[in-house]
Structures are given as structure tokens and as C-alpha cells.
């Protein structure tokens, strides 16, 4: 009633608040619609529209869901309290209204509202920063992929011309050697670019192997002819050991070939000259194809055996020692490519010395499903 309202207004104005009075619930709703109100104080019993209904109306309005609403009720009236909560009240004030209580409730409800608003603002800020960061990251990846892709063109020209000139019989032995060096370096660079591209693809979730039926012996022939170039250059003896009865495998020929080439290239980099490198292929349990690349190099200490398959990881001893470079991407690519086939890759000791890099892939797509299921369905998709 009017007397109560005047008392309340007196207390609030004295405390520095601005107050707008409404005669009834309907007027309160209209006032709320046109004024930037920070807090609503509602009596339950009012003419025209009661407090509950006014509360529901306000809650349904824009800004109305956030504004604190304080009900003035008779002391201990549980039924009214329940109805007020249902209609959207935040708190109650019992009649007769005490000044201190009124000011305390008002202050704390306003503070809660201010904190809420700050939270919303800072959330929005964090979200927009995160979005900007994601966009920048995506942009960077796209740019990297584009540069890498564009670099492969000129490199192809270097490789092609080196091949062409190497075929000439008018070259002295030392020119031939120089050209082979050019060729091998360009080749390494080409593979690094490819590895980078595929790692980026895999980060975008797009490294899907293009599975075809691959004849393993043909694949090894390709590897062999690639290795002949390597062999001349690296002064290692590379032996490919496979059974002629190997069945075709469902695989991405290009990816698997590059995995093998990466592993062999590592062996030529890390094992001493004039030692053997063996590439072995065999069938395991009738359902997986197992590849092993064995060398007589320094091996990989047990504590680094899983680490070296991460990007940019190189052993300290190898980081500076190879003029021909490498940035710790090769094995990361190998792991992504093998896992994209549903297989596994690891390194173990070679007997009597050196390392054996091993990987297997399932022989068929069916075998892949079965293996995934046996492993707990992690890769069943
Ligand atoms: N055959 C190997 N023998 C010994 N260490 C190896 C061999 N292959 C790889 N490593 C170690 O694993 C690291 C990562 O290999 P990789 O990812 O191919 O990168 P990169 O060849 O560019 O150094 C190498 O830097 C090296 O320390
Ligand atoms: Mg490498």
C-alpha cells in the first residue's frame, strides 16, 4: 500500500538509490519496460495485477531474466514464498519492513547482479579471443600447407633435371657424384615437404588413406629402385628380404612406400657407412603385414622409444650431426600414416646391435575392423 511504499522509498532514497513507484503490478511491468531498472521490489497483493503475475511478466521480458526481484511478504507465509519462487523471485523481505534488512538485501542482490554481468562480459571476451586464436591458427596451417605445396613444384624440376643429366654419358665421375648429391638432397627435401603436408592434413583430420589392393612385391620394387639411388650415395648395403608368396594388402601405396623410405633414410643417416640395412616383410597371424627395417647404428635408448615418434623430437646426439638435415618430422609422419591404416609402429633392439624399426598394417579392411574391436573398439570408426 501507499504508506509502505513511501517508507521503503524513503529508506532507499536516503541510501542513494533512485526509486520509481508503481501503483500496481501492471504499472510495474510497464515501468520496467521503459526504464533501465536494476532491481524490482514487489508486494504480493496489489490491485489490477498481483505480484506473482507481474513477476512472471517481467521475467518473460528482455532484461527481465537477469534483474533481481525481491518480494515483500508476510512473515512465515510459506505458501506465498513458494508461489513467489515459482513465479521467479530471488529473495523475500518480511513485513514490517526493517530499514537495515531492506538495505542489506538490496545491496547484496545488486552486487550479485553486477558480478553476474561481469562474468558474462568476461566470458564473451574469452570466447572472442579463443575464436580469434582458432582463426589465426587455421590461417597459419592453411598458409603452411600452401607454401609447402608450392615448394614441391620447383623441387620436382630440380629432381627431373638431375635425373636427365645423370643419364648422360659425358659426365666425369666427380660431376656424377655431385649430381647424385643434388638429387639425393632434393629427394630428402621432397619427402620432408610431403611429411609436413600429411602431418598438417592429419591435424585437420583429413589424412585418410586411399586404400587399394597393393601387391607387396611391386611396392618393394619401387622402394628398391628408390633405394638404389640412396645406396650409391650413402655407402650402405641395403637388402630387401621378402617372401614371394606374400598376399596383396589393402593399403595406401604412396603412404606405405614413404613410411619405408623414411625408415631406411634414417638408417642411412644414423648407421655407420659400409654396414647393412635390411628391409624385411612377413605375414603375421595370417592377418597383418609386418615390416622391419634393421640397421647396425647406435640404436635408440629405451626411454626415448615412444618419444621419437612425436613431431620435432630428435635425440640430442643427432640434432647437430647431420648436414643433410631433418627436423624430427619423419617418424611423426610414419606413425600417423601407419595408425591411419589401423596399424602400429615401434622401435626395438636389433640383434646383435642397432635398431629395428617395425610396423604392421592389417591385410584387409575386415581384418582392420576385427583388430580394432579386439583392441577395445578404439578405432572401430
Ligand atoms: N635408425 C635409427 N637409428 C638411431 N636413431 C634413430 C634412427 N631413426 C631415428 N632415430 C632417432 O629418432 C629421431 C627422429 O627421427 P625422425 O623423426 O626421422 O627425424 P630426423 O630424421 O629428421 O631427425 C632422430 O633424430 C634420431 O635421433
Ligand atoms: Mg628422418
XYZ file of C-alpha atoms and ligand atoms in Angstrom:
409
model
C 0.000 0.000 0.000
C 0.947 3.586 -0.368
C 2.203 4.007 3.171
C 4.534 1.026 2.900
C 5.817 2.233 -0.436
C 6.598 5.662 0.946
C 8.525 4.154 3.847
C 10.544 1.941 1.531
C 11.201 4.776 -0.899
C 12.365 6.953 1.993
C 14.936 4.384 3.133
C 16.213 3.710 -0.358
C 16.474 7.330 -1.431
C 18.295 8.137 1.795
C 20.773 5.409 0.909
C 21.395 6.995 -2.517
C 19.168 4.873 -4.769
C 16.744 6.214 -7.332
C 13.219 4.869 -6.947
C 10.247 4.719 -9.313
C 6.931 3.772 -7.744
C 4.139 1.798 -9.380
C 0.549 1.736 -8.140
C 0.051 -1.898 -9.130
C 1.598 -4.863 -10.915
C 0.565 -3.774 -14.385
C 2.153 -0.384 -13.941
C 5.302 -2.033 -12.572
C 5.619 -4.116 -15.744
C 5.185 -1.003 -17.922
C 7.733 0.957 -15.921
C 10.181 -1.924 -16.234
C 9.718 -1.983 -19.984
C 10.735 1.661 -20.405
C 13.315 2.212 -17.660
C 16.747 0.699 -17.051
C 15.741 -0.771 -13.702
C 18.420 -2.567 -11.629
C 16.168 -4.172 -9.031
C 12.433 -4.815 -8.585
C 10.633 -4.828 -5.268
C 7.166 -6.414 -5.444
C 4.320 -6.618 -2.977
C 2.190 -9.762 -3.264
C -1.242 -8.209 -3.001
C -1.804 -5.395 -5.488
C -4.846 -4.177 -7.410
C -5.202 -4.891 -11.192
C -2.242 -7.333 -11.320
C -0.763 -9.116 -8.298
C 2.932 -9.570 -7.541
C 3.211 -13.130 -8.888
C 1.813 -12.258 -12.255
C 3.866 -9.067 -12.513
C 6.948 -11.144 -11.683
C 6.156 -13.670 -14.418
C 5.630 -10.864 -16.931
C 8.906 -9.193 -16.053
C 10.798 -12.491 -16.214
C 9.458 -13.024 -19.717
C 10.762 -9.657 -20.913
C 14.103 -8.743 -22.371
C 16.450 -7.823 -19.429
C 13.786 -9.354 -17.193
C 15.518 -12.676 -16.779
C 18.564 -11.069 -15.149
C 17.033 -8.401 -12.906
C 16.896 -9.288 -9.185
C 13.300 -9.432 -7.897
C 12.620 -9.038 -4.212
C 9.180 -9.909 -2.763
C 7.623 -8.252 0.233
C 5.649 -10.932 2.118
C 4.019 -11.555 5.435
C 6.399 -13.194 7.879
C 6.410 -17.010 7.755
C 3.829 -17.303 4.990
C 5.202 -20.481 3.367
C 2.554 -20.752 0.687
C 3.261 -17.244 -0.565
C 7.010 -17.928 -0.514
C 6.576 -20.991 -2.676
C 4.385 -19.182 -5.174
C 6.845 -16.295 -5.310
C 9.730 -18.645 -6.052
C 7.683 -20.352 -8.768
C 6.958 -17.009 -10.411
C 10.682 -16.153 -10.423
C 11.512 -14.308 -7.197
C 15.124 -14.100 -5.993
C 14.521 -13.243 -2.341
C 11.950 -12.146 0.282
C 11.551 -9.331 2.710
C 9.134 -9.746 5.617
C 6.702 -7.118 6.748
C 7.017 -4.909 8.646
C 9.982 -3.769 6.621
C 13.151 -3.072 8.612
C 15.482 -0.449 7.165
C 18.695 -2.378 7.734
C 17.314 -5.570 6.269
C 15.962 -3.742 3.224
C 19.291 -2.047 2.516
C 21.294 -5.248 3.074
C 19.148 -7.349 0.715
C 19.135 -4.617 -1.897
C 22.874 -4.210 -1.728
C 23.689 -7.892 -1.928
C 21.235 -8.581 -4.764
C 22.709 -5.692 -6.736
C 26.191 -6.964 -6.084
C 25.302 -10.452 -7.285
C 23.815 -8.937 -10.404
C 26.917 -6.845 -11.053
C 29.161 -9.885 -10.652
C 26.914 -11.843 -12.975
C 27.174 -9.149 -15.607
C 30.945 -9.045 -15.263
C 31.076 -12.797 -15.642
C 29.002 -12.675 -18.797
C 31.206 -9.909 -20.188
C 34.456 -11.685 -19.417
C 33.083 -14.941 -20.799
C 32.228 -13.199 -24.025
C 35.702 -11.685 -24.070
C 37.396 -15.044 -23.539
C 35.211 -16.601 -26.189
C 36.005 -13.965 -28.761
C 39.722 -14.256 -28.006
C 39.544 -18.006 -28.364
C 37.743 -17.670 -31.688
C 40.337 -15.202 -32.950
C 43.110 -17.579 -31.888
C 41.491 -20.536 -33.614
C 41.050 -18.493 -36.775
C 44.694 -17.400 -36.696
C 45.821 -20.971 -36.147
C 43.733 -22.213 -39.025
C 45.051 -19.434 -41.233
C 48.606 -20.363 -40.312
C 48.013 -24.012 -41.117
C 46.464 -23.125 -44.434
C 49.388 -20.886 -45.285
C 51.935 -23.536 -44.310
C 50.153 -26.130 -46.380
C 50.076 -23.772 -49.332
C 53.768 -22.869 -49.119
C 54.756 -26.483 -48.697
C 52.608 -27.440 -51.623
C 54.023 -24.707 -53.852
C 57.607 -25.605 -52.984
C 57.145 -29.058 -54.399
C 56.790 -27.759 -57.946
C 60.260 -26.237 -58.316
C 61.714 -29.168 -56.435
C 60.218 -31.557 -58.962
C 62.028 -29.590 -61.644
C 65.361 -29.969 -59.822
C 64.817 -33.706 -59.460
C 63.727 -34.201 -63.057
C 66.677 -32.313 -64.476
C 69.169 -34.022 -62.218
C 67.790 -37.355 -63.469
C 68.043 -36.203 -67.057
C 71.636 -35.023 -66.818
C 72.668 -38.100 -64.842
C 71.658 -40.219 -67.829
C 74.267 -38.522 -69.986
C 77.475 -40.478 -70.568
C 79.627 -37.403 -70.937
C 79.889 -36.671 -67.217
C 83.075 -37.202 -65.306
C 82.819 -39.336 -62.194
C 83.068 -36.313 -59.906
C 80.301 -34.438 -61.729
C 78.153 -37.526 -61.486
C 78.757 -37.722 -57.782
C 77.871 -34.044 -57.379
C 74.643 -34.551 -59.287
C 73.748 -37.573 -57.233
C 74.218 -35.462 -54.126
C 71.926 -32.819 -55.577
C 69.408 -35.476 -56.428
C 69.515 -37.109 -53.009
C 69.204 -33.786 -51.202
C 66.305 -32.664 -53.354
C 64.712 -36.030 -52.740
C 65.053 -35.697 -48.971
C 63.579 -32.239 -49.166
C 60.680 -33.518 -51.220
C 59.906 -36.157 -48.636
C 60.150 -33.654 -45.784
C 57.642 -31.460 -47.597
C 55.345 -34.404 -48.106
C 55.655 -35.393 -44.448
C 54.798 -31.850 -43.394
C 51.785 -31.758 -45.675
C 50.472 -35.054 -44.365
C 51.048 -34.115 -40.737
C 49.067 -30.908 -41.343
C 46.357 -32.935 -43.064
C 46.201 -35.284 -40.143
C 45.848 -32.345 -37.726
C 42.857 -31.261 -39.781
C 41.539 -34.796 -39.519
C 41.997 -35.269 -43.245
C 44.732 -37.884 -43.553
C 42.531 -40.660 -44.868
C 44.499 -43.418 -46.572
C 43.289 -44.180 -50.084
C 43.084 -47.932 -49.801
C 43.694 -50.064 -52.833
C 44.800 -53.614 -53.260
C 48.589 -53.323 -53.272
C 50.939 -56.009 -54.473
C 53.665 -56.011 -51.846
C 56.369 -57.228 -54.209
C 55.646 -54.376 -56.633
C 55.729 -51.952 -53.762
C 59.093 -53.311 -52.684
C 60.364 -52.962 -56.233
C 59.508 -49.288 -56.115
C 61.260 -48.998 -52.800
C 64.225 -50.877 -54.238
C 64.681 -48.531 -57.156
C 64.437 -45.554 -54.852
C 66.988 -47.164 -52.591
C 69.458 -47.813 -55.358
C 69.998 -44.076 -55.523
C 70.336 -43.926 -51.778
C 72.755 -46.819 -51.730
C 75.138 -45.256 -54.169
C 75.126 -42.162 -52.070
C 75.097 -43.472 -48.574
C 77.531 -46.334 -48.946
C 75.327 -48.793 -47.131
C 74.322 -52.151 -48.367
C 70.543 -52.294 -48.455
C 68.986 -55.742 -48.537
C 65.316 -56.332 -49.161
C 64.108 -59.613 -47.809
C 60.555 -60.683 -48.578
C 58.696 -63.894 -49.308
C 57.438 -64.249 -52.850
C 54.166 -65.737 -51.581
C 53.035 -62.511 -49.875
C 49.365 -61.737 -50.480
C 48.123 -58.328 -51.654
C 47.365 -55.848 -48.905
C 44.669 -53.154 -48.663
C 46.778 -50.058 -48.251
C 47.627 -46.591 -49.462
C 50.591 -47.396 -51.645
C 52.114 -43.927 -51.551
C 51.858 -43.585 -47.772
C 53.341 -47.005 -47.017
C 56.154 -46.533 -49.521
C 57.050 -43.245 -47.881
C 56.996 -44.834 -44.435
C 59.530 -47.424 -45.575
C 61.637 -44.783 -47.305
C 61.646 -42.618 -44.191
C 62.812 -45.532 -42.064
C 65.519 -46.538 -44.500
C 66.666 -42.973 -44.859
C 67.024 -42.738 -41.085
C 69.123 -45.885 -41.088
C 71.381 -44.457 -43.779
C 71.718 -41.298 -41.699
C 72.323 -42.878 -38.337
C 74.121 -46.161 -39.040
C 77.837 -46.095 -39.949
C 78.861 -46.424 -43.590
C 79.566 -49.879 -45.016
C 77.076 -51.585 -42.705
C 73.944 -53.473 -43.805
C 70.417 -52.198 -43.706
C 67.775 -54.905 -44.032
C 64.174 -54.403 -45.003
C 62.081 -57.448 -44.111
C 58.434 -58.113 -44.803
C 56.449 -61.028 -43.452
C 52.925 -62.147 -42.730
C 51.883 -62.309 -39.059
C 48.954 -64.457 -37.821
C 47.695 -64.591 -41.387
C 46.138 -61.134 -40.967
C 48.829 -58.479 -40.692
C 51.764 -57.491 -42.786
C 54.841 -56.843 -40.671
C 57.670 -54.628 -41.917
C 61.059 -54.345 -40.233
C 63.938 -52.043 -41.060
C 67.059 -53.198 -39.255
C 70.352 -51.375 -39.070
C 73.616 -51.531 -37.170
C 73.546 -47.975 -35.955
C 73.612 -46.631 -32.408
C 70.039 -47.740 -31.609
C 67.503 -45.781 -29.593
C 67.707 -45.786 -25.774
C 64.574 -47.358 -24.219
C 63.397 -44.127 -22.569
C 63.138 -42.406 -25.978
C 61.456 -45.190 -27.882
C 57.999 -43.693 -27.858
C 59.114 -40.041 -27.762
C 60.893 -40.147 -31.124
C 57.552 -40.731 -32.864
C 56.393 -37.266 -31.818
C 56.860 -34.198 -34.001
C 60.150 -32.305 -33.757
C 61.717 -34.851 -31.421
C 65.317 -35.750 -32.191
C 67.861 -37.316 -29.888
C 70.396 -34.785 -28.637
C 73.250 -36.784 -30.071
C 71.713 -36.484 -33.574
C 70.418 -32.965 -33.546
C 73.519 -31.269 -34.908
C 75.416 -34.034 -36.578
C 73.766 -34.308 -39.966
C 74.463 -31.819 -42.661
C 71.610 -33.141 -44.753
C 69.200 -32.060 -42.091
C 65.861 -33.307 -40.956
C 63.714 -31.776 -38.305
C 62.243 -34.692 -36.446
C 59.169 -34.955 -38.662
C 59.842 -38.264 -40.407
C 58.848 -40.645 -37.633
C 55.867 -38.476 -36.682
C 54.639 -38.864 -40.242
C 55.327 -42.622 -40.130
C 53.246 -43.038 -37.004
C 50.318 -41.037 -38.392
C 50.391 -42.944 -41.665
C 50.609 -46.377 -40.010
C 47.913 -45.559 -37.469
C 45.682 -44.217 -40.227
C 45.904 -47.768 -41.616
C 44.863 -49.176 -38.241
C 48.379 -50.486 -37.591
C 51.181 -49.878 -35.114
C 54.784 -48.740 -35.285
C 57.579 -49.079 -32.759
C 61.337 -49.495 -32.407
C 63.219 -52.320 -30.739
C 66.792 -53.532 -30.439
C 68.284 -55.183 -33.452
C 70.388 -58.296 -32.830
C 73.304 -58.113 -32.188
C 73.402 -54.286 -32.448
C 71.481 -51.358 -33.864
C 67.789 -50.660 -34.066
C 64.862 -52.407 -35.702
C 62.014 -50.109 -36.683
C 58.908 -52.254 -37.034
C 55.390 -51.612 -38.154
C 52.418 -53.694 -39.156
C 49.233 -52.948 -41.021
C 46.167 -55.165 -41.319
C 45.997 -57.156 -44.526
C 42.349 -56.310 -45.249
C 39.756 -53.757 -44.225
C 37.846 -56.584 -42.493
C 40.959 -57.500 -40.576
C 41.219 -53.869 -39.538
C 37.717 -53.911 -38.030
C 38.433 -57.149 -36.195
C 41.704 -55.810 -34.824
C 40.078 -52.562 -33.742
C 37.320 -54.492 -31.969
C 39.893 -56.686 -30.233
C 41.670 -53.547 -29.039
C 38.500 -52.302 -27.398
C 36.924 -50.673 -30.395
C 39.008 -47.525 -30.024
C 39.467 -47.252 -33.739
C 36.321 -49.015 -34.808
C 35.151 -45.884 -36.615
N 67.706 -45.814 -37.429
C 67.902 -45.000 -36.376
N 68.934 -45.222 -35.512
C 69.123 -44.417 -34.452
N 68.348 -43.355 -34.149
C 67.317 -43.079 -34.962
C 67.036 -43.886 -36.106
N 65.949 -43.378 -36.719
C 65.571 -42.305 -35.991
N 66.392 -42.118 -34.936
C 66.271 -41.034 -33.928
O 64.934 -40.558 -33.950
C 64.925 -39.154 -34.241
C 63.693 -38.798 -35.021
O 63.706 -39.326 -36.336
P 62.914 -38.581 -37.478
O 61.546 -38.287 -36.963
O 63.035 -39.371 -38.723
O 63.658 -37.187 -37.592
P 65.009 -36.775 -38.353
O 65.406 -37.914 -39.216
O 64.587 -35.584 -39.098
O 65.981 -36.466 -37.260
C 66.222 -38.914 -34.979
O 66.631 -37.569 -34.847
C 67.161 -39.857 -34.282
O 67.611 -39.267 -33.081
Mg 64.099 -38.940 -40.515
